[in-house]
XYZ file of C-alpha atoms in Angstrom:
255
model
C 143.549 67.683 -100.621
C 145.636 67.314 -103.803
C 148.440 64.761 -103.830
C 151.287 64.915 -106.390
C 150.923 62.116 -108.977
C 154.425 60.845 -108.247
C 153.277 59.852 -104.727
C 151.987 56.321 -105.227
C 151.617 55.099 -101.654
C 154.287 52.465 -102.215
C 156.693 54.694 -100.257
C 154.922 53.802 -97.031
C 156.601 51.749 -94.300
C 156.117 47.986 -94.912
C 154.581 47.466 -91.458
C 151.994 50.162 -92.169
C 151.278 48.673 -95.589
C 150.640 45.354 -93.866
C 148.086 47.024 -91.583
C 146.335 48.618 -94.537
C 145.844 45.246 -96.239
C 142.655 44.858 -94.201
C 141.127 47.610 -96.383
C 139.792 47.321 -99.950
C 142.644 47.854 -102.432
C 141.561 51.265 -103.764
C 140.888 52.591 -100.280
C 144.221 51.263 -98.986
C 145.989 53.105 -101.805
C 144.220 56.396 -100.987
C 145.074 56.073 -97.308
C 148.696 55.180 -98.102
C 149.152 58.232 -100.310
C 147.782 60.527 -97.615
C 150.049 58.959 -94.992
C 153.057 59.469 -97.280
C 152.151 63.164 -97.491
C 151.952 63.337 -93.684
C 155.423 61.826 -93.365
C 156.892 64.132 -96.022
C 155.424 67.353 -94.633
C 155.311 66.917 -90.858
C 158.637 68.691 -90.267
C 158.531 71.444 -92.881
C 154.784 72.172 -92.977
C 153.017 70.550 -90.006
C 149.688 72.290 -90.699
C 149.537 70.777 -94.170
C 150.576 67.393 -92.790
C 147.745 67.697 -90.286
C 145.290 68.245 -93.145
C 146.392 65.051 -94.905
C 146.207 63.130 -91.632
C 142.562 64.179 -91.210
C 141.779 62.821 -94.680
C 143.431 59.494 -93.829
C 141.528 59.435 -90.545
C 138.183 59.916 -92.289
C 139.007 57.063 -94.646
C 140.372 54.518 -92.158
C 139.863 55.445 -88.511
C 140.006 51.802 -87.413
C 143.633 51.327 -88.466
C 146.149 51.861 -85.653
C 148.820 53.298 -87.968
C 146.366 55.917 -89.199
C 145.439 56.940 -85.662
C 149.143 57.151 -84.786
C 149.919 59.331 -87.812
C 146.978 61.584 -86.931
C 148.350 61.811 -83.401
C 151.803 62.882 -84.528
C 150.362 65.450 -86.951
C 148.216 66.915 -84.165
C 151.230 66.849 -81.819
C 153.351 68.711 -84.399
C 150.725 71.471 -84.530
C 150.487 71.605 -80.711
C 146.941 70.209 -80.639
C 147.874 68.183 -77.576
C 144.406 67.110 -76.464
C 143.619 65.756 -79.918
C 147.051 64.132 -80.200
C 146.623 62.390 -76.859
C 143.222 61.019 -77.867
C 144.658 59.632 -81.129
C 147.681 58.098 -79.389
C 145.420 56.431 -76.834
C 143.262 55.013 -79.618
C 146.332 53.731 -81.501
C 147.661 52.121 -78.334
C 144.357 50.385 -77.634
C 144.340 48.979 -81.162
C 147.969 47.869 -81.296
C 148.556 46.943 -77.654
C 152.081 48.405 -77.823
C 153.823 50.804 -75.439
C 155.959 52.735 -77.958
C 153.747 55.825 -77.739
C 153.985 56.097 -73.940
C 156.662 58.874 -73.878
C 154.920 61.094 -76.429
C 151.615 60.574 -74.611
C 153.324 61.807 -71.448
C 154.689 64.792 -73.347
C 151.144 65.623 -74.473
C 150.240 65.828 -70.773
C 153.032 68.387 -70.402
C 151.675 70.289 -73.381
C 148.277 70.372 -71.693
C 149.845 71.925 -68.588
C 149.737 68.714 -66.536
C 153.409 67.930 -65.796
C 152.468 65.964 -62.676
C 150.613 63.467 -64.889
C 153.660 63.139 -67.126
C 155.779 62.384 -64.051
C 153.272 59.795 -62.870
C 153.477 58.103 -66.273
C 157.282 58.013 -65.959
C 156.835 55.739 -62.943
C 154.382 53.305 -64.559
C 155.282 49.677 -65.485
C 154.914 50.511 -69.195
C 158.269 52.322 -69.072
C 160.071 49.049 -68.318
C 158.630 47.572 -71.515
C 160.103 50.340 -73.680
C 163.282 49.785 -75.672
C 166.368 51.812 -74.779
C 165.444 54.697 -77.086
C 161.967 54.820 -75.566
C 163.335 54.837 -72.028
C 165.685 57.710 -72.863
C 162.752 59.578 -74.411
C 160.751 59.016 -71.235
C 163.649 60.367 -69.177
C 163.720 63.514 -71.318
C 159.979 63.991 -70.847
C 160.260 63.462 -67.084
C 163.085 65.991 -66.837
C 161.012 68.462 -68.844
C 158.091 67.920 -66.473
C 160.374 68.644 -63.509
C 161.432 71.903 -65.152
C 157.787 72.769 -65.829
C 157.208 72.435 -62.091
C 160.207 74.630 -61.247
C 162.244 71.669 -59.949
C 165.454 72.434 -61.801
C 167.834 70.422 -59.618
C 165.521 67.413 -59.849
C 165.494 67.780 -63.646
C 169.309 67.672 -63.700
C 169.362 64.567 -61.518
C 166.703 62.914 -63.713
C 168.962 63.279 -66.743
C 172.018 61.858 -64.983
C 172.034 58.267 -66.193
C 174.282 55.554 -67.639
C 173.120 56.651 -71.106
C 174.330 60.197 -70.437
C 177.678 59.003 -69.053
C 178.289 56.601 -71.942
C 180.777 57.618 -74.639
C 178.860 55.558 -77.210
C 176.813 57.589 -79.679
C 173.225 56.582 -80.417
C 170.443 58.415 -82.301
C 169.229 59.921 -79.018
C 172.657 60.812 -77.550
C 172.837 64.400 -78.849
C 169.371 65.290 -77.559
C 170.070 63.797 -74.127
C 173.357 65.679 -73.769
C 171.743 68.868 -75.053
C 168.885 68.648 -72.522
C 171.426 68.136 -69.744
C 173.496 71.132 -70.906
C 170.386 73.299 -71.128
C 169.318 72.345 -67.603
C 172.810 73.076 -66.265
C 172.801 76.490 -67.932
C 169.377 77.282 -66.460
C 170.838 76.429 -63.054
C 173.714 78.875 -63.592
C 176.352 76.139 -63.994
C 177.805 77.710 -67.130
C 181.158 75.944 -67.328
C 179.553 72.502 -67.065
C 176.847 73.566 -69.517
C 179.445 74.624 -72.059
C 181.195 71.261 -71.728
C 177.946 69.357 -72.319
C 176.845 71.533 -75.248
C 180.215 70.611 -76.749
C 179.560 66.908 -76.133
C 176.097 67.279 -77.665
C 177.636 68.873 -80.755
C 180.126 66.008 -81.084
C 177.268 63.508 -81.180
C 174.955 65.597 -83.369
C 175.775 64.378 -86.863
C 172.323 65.191 -88.263
C 171.842 68.685 -86.843
C 169.065 67.585 -84.505
C 169.990 70.304 -81.988
C 171.254 73.892 -82.134
C 174.190 73.069 -79.853
C 176.640 74.938 -82.099
C 174.535 78.114 -81.878
C 174.257 77.791 -78.110
C 178.028 77.433 -77.782
C 178.599 80.460 -79.993
C 176.086 82.417 -77.937
C 177.939 81.519 -74.733
C 181.183 82.667 -76.362
C 179.601 85.995 -77.274
C 179.543 85.377 -81.019
C 176.752 87.165 -82.884
C 175.507 85.894 -86.233
C 174.562 88.479 -88.872
C 172.168 87.517 -91.635
C 174.079 88.066 -94.889
C 170.884 88.998 -96.740
C 170.025 91.671 -94.176
C 173.577 93.000 -94.390
C 173.339 93.304 -98.195
C 170.047 95.167 -97.893
C 171.664 97.524 -95.388
C 174.561 98.178 -97.755
C 172.187 98.882 -100.636
C 170.213 101.357 -98.567
C 173.439 103.116 -97.569
C 174.430 103.472 -101.208
C 171.059 104.635 -102.503
C 169.507 106.544 -99.625
C 172.249 108.281 -97.641
C 173.440 111.717 -98.744
C 177.042 112.714 -98.110
C 176.746 116.055 -96.303
C 180.283 117.121 -97.220
C 179.504 116.674 -100.936
C 176.320 118.668 -100.457
C 178.290 121.510 -98.836
C 180.772 121.510 -101.722
C 177.933 121.844 -104.222
C 176.472 124.763 -102.244
C 179.852 126.510 -102.311
C 180.170 126.038 -106.080
C 176.682 127.395 -106.598
C 177.618 130.440 -104.505
C 180.819 131.045 -106.520
C 178.909 130.851 -109.794
C 176.354 133.354 -108.508
């Protein structure tokens, strides 16, 4: 797959570059450039990112960072079985627990929420940092919802992290998940309050809390482009019947 010449591979995370030092220099550079493309495209064009991840995987399947990148690219394209296999391989190679929550979410994606819940109770969760533990809580709550246990999902999300007024990178998503669960349970007033709290914490637009609030308030958004097209069609395609009648009358008078 073609890679823009301005992508050198130097943009890669230093920890990943360190891992790639076990490879011959030219090969390490090729792998780095493909991994940069994965990182750049995974949000806007996950299918393309997946393609670059497969190239990197063919070149260096024994590097944990490569397996992890391949896992996230597969995850982004909803290839959950493949993603889970790559995450497991990366974890075996690195010995870390950071991928535990996303591995559990792959189990959800595969229609096995009970396995995700079981993983939420494993000792690995205690080894996660705070962000990882919050992520695991979100996955567990999602698994509860998958199983139709809405009240249990709400309780799962009730935590010191949710109650805290401090704002962290995961705060908006945690508050949003709680609001969404409350709304699903018919607790609209509480849901509205928590969507508002999610919006307050969402500096990067990670959630659509503002849209959800507007929706609850009955506000409808109209696409400006669609509206312009509608106006154009009115001007060019609609005949004024009164004008047409006037013309008919004039024609009759002349005759």
